[in-house]
Coordinates of C-alpha atoms and ligand atoms in Angstrom, one line a residue:
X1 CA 0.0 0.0 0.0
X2 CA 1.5 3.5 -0.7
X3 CA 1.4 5.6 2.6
X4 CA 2.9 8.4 0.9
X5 CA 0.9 11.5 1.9
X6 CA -0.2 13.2 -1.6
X7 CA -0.1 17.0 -0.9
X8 CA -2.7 19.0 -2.4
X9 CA -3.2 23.2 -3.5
X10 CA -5.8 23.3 -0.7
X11 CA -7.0 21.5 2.3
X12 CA -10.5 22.4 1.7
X13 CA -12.6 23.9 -0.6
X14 CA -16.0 25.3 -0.3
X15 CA -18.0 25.7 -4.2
X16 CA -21.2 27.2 -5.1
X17 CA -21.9 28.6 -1.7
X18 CA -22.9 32.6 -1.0
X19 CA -20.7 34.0 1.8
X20 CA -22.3 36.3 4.1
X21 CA -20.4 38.1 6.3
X22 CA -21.1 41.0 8.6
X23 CA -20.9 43.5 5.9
X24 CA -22.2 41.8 2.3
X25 CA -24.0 39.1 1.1
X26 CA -21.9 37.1 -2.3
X27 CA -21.4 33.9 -4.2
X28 CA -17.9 32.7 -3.6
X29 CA -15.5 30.0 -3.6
X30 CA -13.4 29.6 -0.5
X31 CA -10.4 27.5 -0.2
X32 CA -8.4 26.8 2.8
X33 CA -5.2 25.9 3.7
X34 CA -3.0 25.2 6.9
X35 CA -6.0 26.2 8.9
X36 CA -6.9 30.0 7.6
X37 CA -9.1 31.4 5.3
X38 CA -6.6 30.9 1.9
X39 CA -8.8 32.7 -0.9
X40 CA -12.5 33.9 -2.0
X41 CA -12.6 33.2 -5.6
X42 CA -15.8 33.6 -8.3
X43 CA -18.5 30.9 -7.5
X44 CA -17.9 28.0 -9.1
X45 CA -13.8 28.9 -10.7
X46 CA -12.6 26.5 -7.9
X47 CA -15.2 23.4 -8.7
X48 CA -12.0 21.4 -10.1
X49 CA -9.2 22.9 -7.8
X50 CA -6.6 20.8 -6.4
X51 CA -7.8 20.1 -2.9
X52 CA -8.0 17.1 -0.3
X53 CA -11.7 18.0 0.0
X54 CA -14.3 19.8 -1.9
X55 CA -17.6 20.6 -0.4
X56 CA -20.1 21.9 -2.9
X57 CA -22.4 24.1 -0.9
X58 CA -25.2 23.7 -3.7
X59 CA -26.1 27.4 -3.9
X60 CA -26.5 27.2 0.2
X61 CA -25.4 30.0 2.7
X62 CA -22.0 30.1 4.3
X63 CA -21.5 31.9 7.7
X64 CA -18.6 32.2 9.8
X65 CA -18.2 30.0 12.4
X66 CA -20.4 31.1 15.5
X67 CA -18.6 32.8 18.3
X68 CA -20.7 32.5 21.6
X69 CA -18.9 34.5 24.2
X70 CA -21.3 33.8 27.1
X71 CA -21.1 30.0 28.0
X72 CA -21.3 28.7 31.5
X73 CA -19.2 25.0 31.8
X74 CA -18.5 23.0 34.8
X75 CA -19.3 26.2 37.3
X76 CA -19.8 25.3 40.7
X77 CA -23.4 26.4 42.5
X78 CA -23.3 30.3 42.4
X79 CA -26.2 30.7 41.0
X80 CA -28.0 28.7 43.7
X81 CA -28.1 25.1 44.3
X82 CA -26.8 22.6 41.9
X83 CA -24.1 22.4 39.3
X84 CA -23.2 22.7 35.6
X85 CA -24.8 19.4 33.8
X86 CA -22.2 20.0 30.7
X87 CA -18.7 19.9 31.5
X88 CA -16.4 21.4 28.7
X89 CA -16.6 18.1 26.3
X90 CA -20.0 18.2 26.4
X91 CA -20.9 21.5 26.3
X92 CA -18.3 22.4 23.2
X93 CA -19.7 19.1 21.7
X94 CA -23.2 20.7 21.1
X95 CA -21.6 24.1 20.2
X96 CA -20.4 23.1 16.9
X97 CA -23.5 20.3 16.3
X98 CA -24.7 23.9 16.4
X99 CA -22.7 25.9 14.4
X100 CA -20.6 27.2 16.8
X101 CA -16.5 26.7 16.6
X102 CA -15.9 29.4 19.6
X103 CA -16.6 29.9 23.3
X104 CA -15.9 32.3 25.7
X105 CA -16.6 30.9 29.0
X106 CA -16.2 31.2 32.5
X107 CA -13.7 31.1 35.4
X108 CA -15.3 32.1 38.0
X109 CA -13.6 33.3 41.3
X110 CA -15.7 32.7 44.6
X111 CA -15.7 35.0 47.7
X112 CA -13.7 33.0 49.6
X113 CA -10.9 33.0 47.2
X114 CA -8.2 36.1 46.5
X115 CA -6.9 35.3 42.9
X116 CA -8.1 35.4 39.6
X117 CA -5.1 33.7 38.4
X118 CA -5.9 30.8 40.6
X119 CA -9.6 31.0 39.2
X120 CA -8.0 31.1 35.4
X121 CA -5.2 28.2 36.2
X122 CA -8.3 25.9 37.7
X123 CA -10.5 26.7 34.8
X124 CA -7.9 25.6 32.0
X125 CA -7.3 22.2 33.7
X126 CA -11.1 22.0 32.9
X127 CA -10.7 22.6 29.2
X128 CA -7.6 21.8 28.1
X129 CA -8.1 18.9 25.6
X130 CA -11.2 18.6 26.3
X131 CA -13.2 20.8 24.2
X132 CA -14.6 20.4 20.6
X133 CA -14.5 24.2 19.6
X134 CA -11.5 26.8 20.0
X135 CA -12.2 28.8 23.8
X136 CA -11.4 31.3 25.5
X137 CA -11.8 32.6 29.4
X138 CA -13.8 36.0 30.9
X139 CA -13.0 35.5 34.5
X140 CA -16.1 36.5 36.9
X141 CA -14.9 38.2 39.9
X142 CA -16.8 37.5 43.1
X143 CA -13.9 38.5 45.4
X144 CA -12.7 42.3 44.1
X145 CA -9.8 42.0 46.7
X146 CA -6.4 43.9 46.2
X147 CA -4.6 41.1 45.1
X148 CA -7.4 40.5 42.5
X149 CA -7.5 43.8 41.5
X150 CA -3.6 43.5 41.1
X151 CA -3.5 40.6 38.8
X152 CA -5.8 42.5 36.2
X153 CA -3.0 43.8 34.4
X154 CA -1.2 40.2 34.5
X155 CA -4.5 38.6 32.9
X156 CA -4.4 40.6 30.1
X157 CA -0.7 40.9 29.1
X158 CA 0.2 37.4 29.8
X159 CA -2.5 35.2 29.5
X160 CA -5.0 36.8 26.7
X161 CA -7.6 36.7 29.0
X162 CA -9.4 41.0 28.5
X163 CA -12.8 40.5 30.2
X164 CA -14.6 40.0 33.3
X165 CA -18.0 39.9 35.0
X166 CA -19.3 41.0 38.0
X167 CA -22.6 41.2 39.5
X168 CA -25.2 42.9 41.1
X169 CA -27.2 39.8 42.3
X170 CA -26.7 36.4 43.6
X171 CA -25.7 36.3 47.1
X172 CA -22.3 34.4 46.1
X173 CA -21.3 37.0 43.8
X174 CA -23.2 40.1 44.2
X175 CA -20.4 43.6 44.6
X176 CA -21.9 46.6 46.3
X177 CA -21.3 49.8 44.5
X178 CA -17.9 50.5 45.8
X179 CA -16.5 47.0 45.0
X180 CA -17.9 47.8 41.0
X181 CA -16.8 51.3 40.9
X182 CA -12.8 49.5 42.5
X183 CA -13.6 47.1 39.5
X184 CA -14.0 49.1 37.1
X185 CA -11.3 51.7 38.1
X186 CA -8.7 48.5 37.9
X187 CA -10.5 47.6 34.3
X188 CA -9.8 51.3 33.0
X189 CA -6.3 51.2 33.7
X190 CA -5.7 47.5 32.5
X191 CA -7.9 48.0 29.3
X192 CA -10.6 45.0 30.2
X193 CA -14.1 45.0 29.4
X194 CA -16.3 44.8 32.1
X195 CA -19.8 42.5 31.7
X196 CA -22.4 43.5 34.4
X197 CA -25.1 41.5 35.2
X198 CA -27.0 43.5 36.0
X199 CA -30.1 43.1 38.6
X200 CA -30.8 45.1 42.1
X201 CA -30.0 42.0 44.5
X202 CA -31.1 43.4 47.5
X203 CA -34.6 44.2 46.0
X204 CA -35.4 41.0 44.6
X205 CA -34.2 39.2 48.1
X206 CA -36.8 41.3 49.8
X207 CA -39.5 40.5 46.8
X208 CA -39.1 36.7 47.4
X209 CA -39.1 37.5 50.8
X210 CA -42.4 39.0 50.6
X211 CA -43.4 36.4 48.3
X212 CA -42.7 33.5 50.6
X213 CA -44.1 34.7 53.4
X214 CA -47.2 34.7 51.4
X215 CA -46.0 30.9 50.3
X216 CA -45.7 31.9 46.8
X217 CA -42.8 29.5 45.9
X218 CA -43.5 27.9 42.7
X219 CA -41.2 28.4 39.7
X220 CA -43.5 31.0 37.9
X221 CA -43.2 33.5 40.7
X222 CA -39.6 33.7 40.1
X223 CA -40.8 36.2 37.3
X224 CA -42.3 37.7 40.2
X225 CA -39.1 38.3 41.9
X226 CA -37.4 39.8 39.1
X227 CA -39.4 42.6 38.0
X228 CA -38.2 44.7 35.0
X229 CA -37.6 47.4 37.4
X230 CA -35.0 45.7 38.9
X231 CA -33.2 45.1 35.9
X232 CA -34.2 48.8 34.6
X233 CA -32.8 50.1 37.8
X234 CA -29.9 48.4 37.9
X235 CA -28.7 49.1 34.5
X236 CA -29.2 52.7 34.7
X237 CA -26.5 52.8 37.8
X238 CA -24.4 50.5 36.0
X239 CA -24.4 52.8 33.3
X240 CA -24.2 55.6 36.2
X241 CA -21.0 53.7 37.8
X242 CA -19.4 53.7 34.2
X243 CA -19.8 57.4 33.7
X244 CA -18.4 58.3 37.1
X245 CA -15.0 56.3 36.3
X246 CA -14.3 58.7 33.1
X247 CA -17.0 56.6 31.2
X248 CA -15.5 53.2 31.6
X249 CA -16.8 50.9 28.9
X250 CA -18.7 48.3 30.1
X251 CA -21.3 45.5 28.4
X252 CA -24.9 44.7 29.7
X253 CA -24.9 41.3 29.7
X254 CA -28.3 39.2 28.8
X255 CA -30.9 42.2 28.6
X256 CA -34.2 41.3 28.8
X257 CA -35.9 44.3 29.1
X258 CA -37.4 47.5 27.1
X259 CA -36.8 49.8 30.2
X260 CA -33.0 48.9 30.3
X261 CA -32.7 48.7 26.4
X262 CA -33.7 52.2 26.0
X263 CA -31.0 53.2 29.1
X264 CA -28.8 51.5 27.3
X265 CA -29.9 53.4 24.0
X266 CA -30.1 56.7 25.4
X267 CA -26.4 56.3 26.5
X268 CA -24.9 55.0 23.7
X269 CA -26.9 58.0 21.6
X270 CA -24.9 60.4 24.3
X271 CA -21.8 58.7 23.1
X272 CA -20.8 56.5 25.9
X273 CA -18.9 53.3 25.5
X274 CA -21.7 51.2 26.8
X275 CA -22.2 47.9 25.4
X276 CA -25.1 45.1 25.8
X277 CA -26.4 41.6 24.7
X278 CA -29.5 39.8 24.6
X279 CA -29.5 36.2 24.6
X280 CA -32.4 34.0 22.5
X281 CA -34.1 33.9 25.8
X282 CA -35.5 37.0 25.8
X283 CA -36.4 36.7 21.8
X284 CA -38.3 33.2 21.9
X285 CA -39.8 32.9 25.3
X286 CA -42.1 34.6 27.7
X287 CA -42.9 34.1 31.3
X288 CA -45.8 32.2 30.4
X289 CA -43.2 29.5 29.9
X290 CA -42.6 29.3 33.7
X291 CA -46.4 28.8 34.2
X292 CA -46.2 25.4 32.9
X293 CA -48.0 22.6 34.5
X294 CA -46.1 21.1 37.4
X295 CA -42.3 22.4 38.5
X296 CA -42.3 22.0 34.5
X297 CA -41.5 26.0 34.6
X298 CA -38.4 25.5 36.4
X299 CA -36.8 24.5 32.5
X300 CA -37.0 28.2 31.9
X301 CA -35.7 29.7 35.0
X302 CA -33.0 31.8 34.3
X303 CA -31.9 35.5 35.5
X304 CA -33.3 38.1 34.5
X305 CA -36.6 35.9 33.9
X306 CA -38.6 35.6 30.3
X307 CA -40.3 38.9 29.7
X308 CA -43.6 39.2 27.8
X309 CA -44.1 39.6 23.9
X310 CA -44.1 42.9 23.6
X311 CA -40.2 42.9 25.4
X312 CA -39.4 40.4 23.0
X313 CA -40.4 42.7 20.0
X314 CA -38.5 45.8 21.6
X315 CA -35.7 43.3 22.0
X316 CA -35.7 42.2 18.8
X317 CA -36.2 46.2 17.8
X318 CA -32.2 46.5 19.7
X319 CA -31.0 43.7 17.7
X320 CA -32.3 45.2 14.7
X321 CA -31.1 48.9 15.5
X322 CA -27.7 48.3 16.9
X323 CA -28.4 48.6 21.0
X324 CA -27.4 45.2 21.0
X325 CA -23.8 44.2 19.6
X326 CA -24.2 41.0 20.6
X327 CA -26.2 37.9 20.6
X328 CA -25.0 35.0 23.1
X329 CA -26.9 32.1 24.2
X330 CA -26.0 32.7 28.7
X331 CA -25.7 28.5 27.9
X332 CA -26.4 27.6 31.8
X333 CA -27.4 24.2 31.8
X334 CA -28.3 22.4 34.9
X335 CA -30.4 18.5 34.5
X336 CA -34.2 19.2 35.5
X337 CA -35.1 15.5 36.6
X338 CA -32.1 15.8 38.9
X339 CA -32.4 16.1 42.8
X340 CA -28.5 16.0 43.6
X341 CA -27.2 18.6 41.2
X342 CA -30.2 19.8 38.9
X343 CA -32.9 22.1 39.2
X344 CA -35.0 19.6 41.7
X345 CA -32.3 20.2 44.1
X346 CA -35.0 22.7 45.6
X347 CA -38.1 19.8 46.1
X348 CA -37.4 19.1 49.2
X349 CA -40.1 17.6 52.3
X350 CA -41.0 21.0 53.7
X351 CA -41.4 22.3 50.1
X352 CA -42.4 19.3 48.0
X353 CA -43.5 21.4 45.2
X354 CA -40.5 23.3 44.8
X355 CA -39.3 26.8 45.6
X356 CA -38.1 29.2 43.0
X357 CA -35.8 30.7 45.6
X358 CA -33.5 27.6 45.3
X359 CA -34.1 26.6 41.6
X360 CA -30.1 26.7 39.8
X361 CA -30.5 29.8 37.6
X362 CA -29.9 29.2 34.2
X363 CA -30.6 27.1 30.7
X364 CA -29.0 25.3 28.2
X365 CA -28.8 27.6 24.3
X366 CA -25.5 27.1 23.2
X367 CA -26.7 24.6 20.0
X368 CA -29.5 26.2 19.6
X369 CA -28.5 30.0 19.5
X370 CA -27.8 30.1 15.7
X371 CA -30.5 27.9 14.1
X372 CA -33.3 29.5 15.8
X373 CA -32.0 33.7 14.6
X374 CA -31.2 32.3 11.6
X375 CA -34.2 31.0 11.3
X376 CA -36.2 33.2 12.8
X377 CA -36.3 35.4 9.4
X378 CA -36.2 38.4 11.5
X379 CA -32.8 39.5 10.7
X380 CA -31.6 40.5 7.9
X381 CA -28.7 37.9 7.3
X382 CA -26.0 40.2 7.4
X383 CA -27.1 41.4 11.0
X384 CA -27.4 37.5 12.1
X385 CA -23.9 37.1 11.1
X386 CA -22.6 40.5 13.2
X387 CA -24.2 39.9 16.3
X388 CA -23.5 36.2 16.7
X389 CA -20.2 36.1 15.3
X390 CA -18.2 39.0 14.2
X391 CA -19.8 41.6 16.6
X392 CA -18.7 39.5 19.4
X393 CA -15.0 38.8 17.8
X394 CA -14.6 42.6 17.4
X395 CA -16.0 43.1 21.4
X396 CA -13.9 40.4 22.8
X397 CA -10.5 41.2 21.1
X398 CA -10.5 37.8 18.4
X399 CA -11.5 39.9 15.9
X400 CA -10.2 39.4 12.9
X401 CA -9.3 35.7 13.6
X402 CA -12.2 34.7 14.5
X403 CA -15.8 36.5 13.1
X404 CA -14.7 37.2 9.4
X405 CA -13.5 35.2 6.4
X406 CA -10.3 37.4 5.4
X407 CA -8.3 35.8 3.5
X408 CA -4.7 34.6 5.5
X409 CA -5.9 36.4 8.3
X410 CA -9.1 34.3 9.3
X411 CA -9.0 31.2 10.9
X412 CA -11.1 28.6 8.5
X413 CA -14.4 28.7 10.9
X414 CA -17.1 28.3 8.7
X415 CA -20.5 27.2 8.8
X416 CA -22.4 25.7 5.6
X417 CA -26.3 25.8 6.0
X418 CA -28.6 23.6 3.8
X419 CA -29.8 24.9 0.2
X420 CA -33.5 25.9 -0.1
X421 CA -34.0 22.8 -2.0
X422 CA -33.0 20.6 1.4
X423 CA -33.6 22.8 3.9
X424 CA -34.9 20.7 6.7
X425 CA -38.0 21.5 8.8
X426 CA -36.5 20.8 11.8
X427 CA -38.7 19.9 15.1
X428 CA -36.5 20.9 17.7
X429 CA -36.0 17.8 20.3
X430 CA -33.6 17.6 22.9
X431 CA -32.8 14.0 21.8
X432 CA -31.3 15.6 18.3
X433 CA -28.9 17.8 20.9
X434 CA -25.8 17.1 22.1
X435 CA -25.3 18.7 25.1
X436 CA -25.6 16.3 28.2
X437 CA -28.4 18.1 30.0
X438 CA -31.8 16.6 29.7
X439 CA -33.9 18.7 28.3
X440 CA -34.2 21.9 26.4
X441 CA -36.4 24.8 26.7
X442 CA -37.1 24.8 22.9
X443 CA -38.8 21.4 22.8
X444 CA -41.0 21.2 19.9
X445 CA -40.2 24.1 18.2
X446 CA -39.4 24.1 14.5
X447 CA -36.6 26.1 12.6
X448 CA -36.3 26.4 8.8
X449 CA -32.5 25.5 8.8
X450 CA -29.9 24.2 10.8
X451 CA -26.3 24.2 10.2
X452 CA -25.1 21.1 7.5
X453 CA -21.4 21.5 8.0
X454 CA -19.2 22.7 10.5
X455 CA -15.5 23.9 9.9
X456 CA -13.3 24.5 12.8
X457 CA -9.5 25.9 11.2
X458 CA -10.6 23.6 8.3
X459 CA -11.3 20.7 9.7
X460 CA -15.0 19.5 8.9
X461 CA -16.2 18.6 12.5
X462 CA -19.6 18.6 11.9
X463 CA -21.4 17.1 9.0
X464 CA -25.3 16.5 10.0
X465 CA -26.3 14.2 7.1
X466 CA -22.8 12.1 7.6
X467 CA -21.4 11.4 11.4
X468 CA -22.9 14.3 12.8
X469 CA -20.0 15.1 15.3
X470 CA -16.4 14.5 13.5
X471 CA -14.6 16.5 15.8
X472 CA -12.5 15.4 18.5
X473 CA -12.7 17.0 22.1
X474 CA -8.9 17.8 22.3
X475 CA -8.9 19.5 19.0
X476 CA -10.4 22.9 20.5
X477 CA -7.6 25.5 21.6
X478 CA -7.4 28.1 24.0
X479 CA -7.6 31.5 22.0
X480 CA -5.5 34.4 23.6
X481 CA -7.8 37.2 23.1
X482 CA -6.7 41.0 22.5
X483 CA -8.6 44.5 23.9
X484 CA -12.1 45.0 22.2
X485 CA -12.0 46.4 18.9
X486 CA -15.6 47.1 18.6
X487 CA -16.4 50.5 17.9
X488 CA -14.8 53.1 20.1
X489 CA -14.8 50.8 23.1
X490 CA -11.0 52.3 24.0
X491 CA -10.7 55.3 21.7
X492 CA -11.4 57.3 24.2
X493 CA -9.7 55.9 27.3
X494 CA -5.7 57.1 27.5
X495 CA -3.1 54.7 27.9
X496 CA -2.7 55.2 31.5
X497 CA -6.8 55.1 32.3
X498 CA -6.2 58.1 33.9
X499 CA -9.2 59.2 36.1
X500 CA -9.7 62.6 37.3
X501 CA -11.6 62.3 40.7
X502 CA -10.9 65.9 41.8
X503 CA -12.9 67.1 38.1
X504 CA -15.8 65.3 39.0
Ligands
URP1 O1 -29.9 32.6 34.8 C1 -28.8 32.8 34.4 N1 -28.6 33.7 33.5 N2 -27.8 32.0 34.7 C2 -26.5 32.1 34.4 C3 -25.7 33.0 35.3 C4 -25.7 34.4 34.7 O2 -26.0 35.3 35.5 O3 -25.3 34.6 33.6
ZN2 ZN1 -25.5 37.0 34.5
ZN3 ZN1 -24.5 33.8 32.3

């Protein structure tokens, strides 16, 4: 047998497909090579190339690879009880069944610990070959303390990690307002972006409060507990907090809400670096959903809580207009017939119905995200592509090696869709998923397309009609990310971060 490798032009190449990317919509050929993005050529001129592969996309749409910087993987229980059902191989398993080839997850940092670093170091021992798609780190700070605050600068000039979060809820993370304003003082001078999630704890502990003592404890009045107000409130100090420290940029994270879209609208109309996201959440369900029959309701508790339709429409309306630069899926997943880790953790003997109180905070999205916008028909395709892929490269610092398809600059992250002639009419089931949490809020629900092919650097890992998952879980690397480039996220910050206090 000859054994001799036979080298080839290309790797991969990609016929008869139209690219969209963030700015244009276009028949090309792509071919790839060592990984990158190698050339766009004229549809159809590279149909006989010399190439290992050729995939003929058969007039179908080609996306770049999704870039989901909002994924929650093996977290401990800080959002409640419970913890993570998908570890990393799981959890980056289903990303690219869903068209996804990039995370940005979490290390979190509890209260009880000093470091970040420590909080990073645990977190990669987590990932490292063990995930399906190329990943990255935000670290979520629960313990602002000075040696925290000091290894910001080390974070993002040695280890390419240029984001945090912090929070204004859970009673394992929540900062007060001196701890975010240290925070975001430290993040100025170090060039990170801050994420806020942003909800008024103490309020919402006295609304479940209030609601208890009236024994209101089943999963719908978690909606309840979470009023938009809270959320509204808590996003205009955010956006206060910011604008005291020089006008820090920061990034709403998972807005849910027309009150706090239109804060976050007016602010950015004032010219102020603030950022948000919205997460399919807030687009495809409603707090009905937690009224379902039973503790059935609990598969949709997640923080802030499902609004109504007319917040989805406003929503959508920020996607649309710009408010929003990003679409992320808050993947959370916790097991719901699961009463060690899941979100039954809370049925207990005095409370065997439930109680939202204790109910792990958070669903599973990260598969889903892309085929139900894309979908959806509700964006034009050109938008879908900026907010879930290159909007987020640009605001987490991988643009332009992840989000784009430049050629020799752009890693080979593709995603091929089906062709009108094959699109599927897909009846989303949580047996077709392949995350390992055991349901999914979308049961049921059908989408007009879902992603055929995968690429990952040019490796197919993802072919629906043949395999499904090729990938393997140690081929996903660990991305070193940059300072946003998103607009004018640092244009106006000097390289020191200086911050006037005595010219406020
Ligand atoms: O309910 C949610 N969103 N859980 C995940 C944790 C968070 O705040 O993002
Ligand atoms: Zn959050
Ligand atoms: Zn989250």
């Amino acid at each position: 047998m000859n054994t001799e490798a036979v080298s080839h032009e290309f790797d991969l190449v990609i016929t008869n497909g139209v690219c969209v990317t963030a700015g244009d919509v276009a028949p090309y050929d792509i071919a790839i090579k060592d990984g990158k993005i190698h050339l766009l050529a004229p549809s159809g001129s590279l149909s006989g190339a010399d190439a290992a592969r050729i995939i003929d996309a058969e007039g179908a749409y080609v996306t770049p690879g999704g870039v989901d910087c909002h994924v929650h993987l093996e977290e401990p229980a800080l959002f409640g009880r419970g913890s993570s059902s998908d570890t990393y191989e799981t959890g980056t398993r289903s990303a690219i069944a869903g068209g996804c080839t990039t995370i940005v997850a979490f290390a979190p940092q509890n209260k009880a610990e000093p470091s970040l670093l420590k909080a990073l170091a645990d977190t990669h021992i987590k990932a490292r070959g063990n995930s399906y798609c190329d990943y990255g780190f935000h670290i979520m700070v629960g313990n602002p303390s000075e040696q925290a605050l000091s290894e910001m600068k080390m974070l993002v000039e040695n280890e390419g990690v240029t984001s945090i979060k912090i929070y204004m809820t859970y009673t394992a993370l929540q900062l007060r307002d001196d701890q975010i304003l240290s925070v975001l003082l430290k993040a100025r001078q170090t060039r990170m972006l801050t994420m806020i999630h942003a909800e008024n704890g103490d309020v919402l502990n006295w609304l479940t409060d209030q609601l208890e003592s009236q024994n209101l404890v089943a999963p719908e009045f978690h909606s309840s507990s979470r009023p938009p107000i809270l959320e509204t409130e808590a996003t205009n100090r955010a956006i206060a907090l910011s604008s005291l420290i020089s006008n820090t940029p920061i990034l709403l994270v998972h807005v849910s809400d027309p009150g706090a879209t239109l804060r976050i609208r007016q602010a950015q109309t004032n010219g102020q670096p603030i950022f948000a996201e919205t997460c399919p959440q807030y687009l495809f369900l409603t707090r009905d959903d937690l009224n379902a029959p039973g503790f059935e309701g609990a598969k949709c508790v997640c923080s802030p809580p499902p609004r109504d339709k007319a917040s989805q429409d406003a929503i959508w309306t920020g996607l649309s207009n710009g408010t929003f630069a990003v679409l992320s899926s808050d993947h959370c997943p916790f097991n719901y017939d699961d009463a060690e880790q899941g979100k039954k953790t809370c049925i207990t003997a005095e409370h065997p119905a439930g109680r939202f109180r204790e109910i792990p905070n958070g669903i599973p999205g990260v598969e889903t995200r892309l085929p139900l916008v894309f979908s959806s028909g509700r964006l034009p395709l050109t938008k879908f592509v900026e907010v879930s892929s290159t909007g987020p490269a640009k605001l987490y610092g991988l643009y332009p090696r992840k989000g784009a398809l430049l050629p020799g600059v752009s890693d080979a992250d593709l995603v091929v869709w089906y062709p009108e002639a094959r699109r599927p009419d897909t009846i989303v089931s949580n047996a077709m998923l392949h995350h390992a949490t055991d349901y999914t809020p979308y049961e049921g629900r059908k989408v007009a397309n879902w992603p055929r092919y995968t690429v990952l650097r040019g490796k197919v890992v993802w072919d629906r009609d043949n395999g499904g998952v090729l990938g393997q879980k140690s081929f996903g690397q660990f991305v070193k990310r940059g300072p946003s480039s998103l607009g004018r996220v640092w244009e106006t910050v000097d390289e020191q971060g200086e911050f006037d206090v005595a010219g406020l």
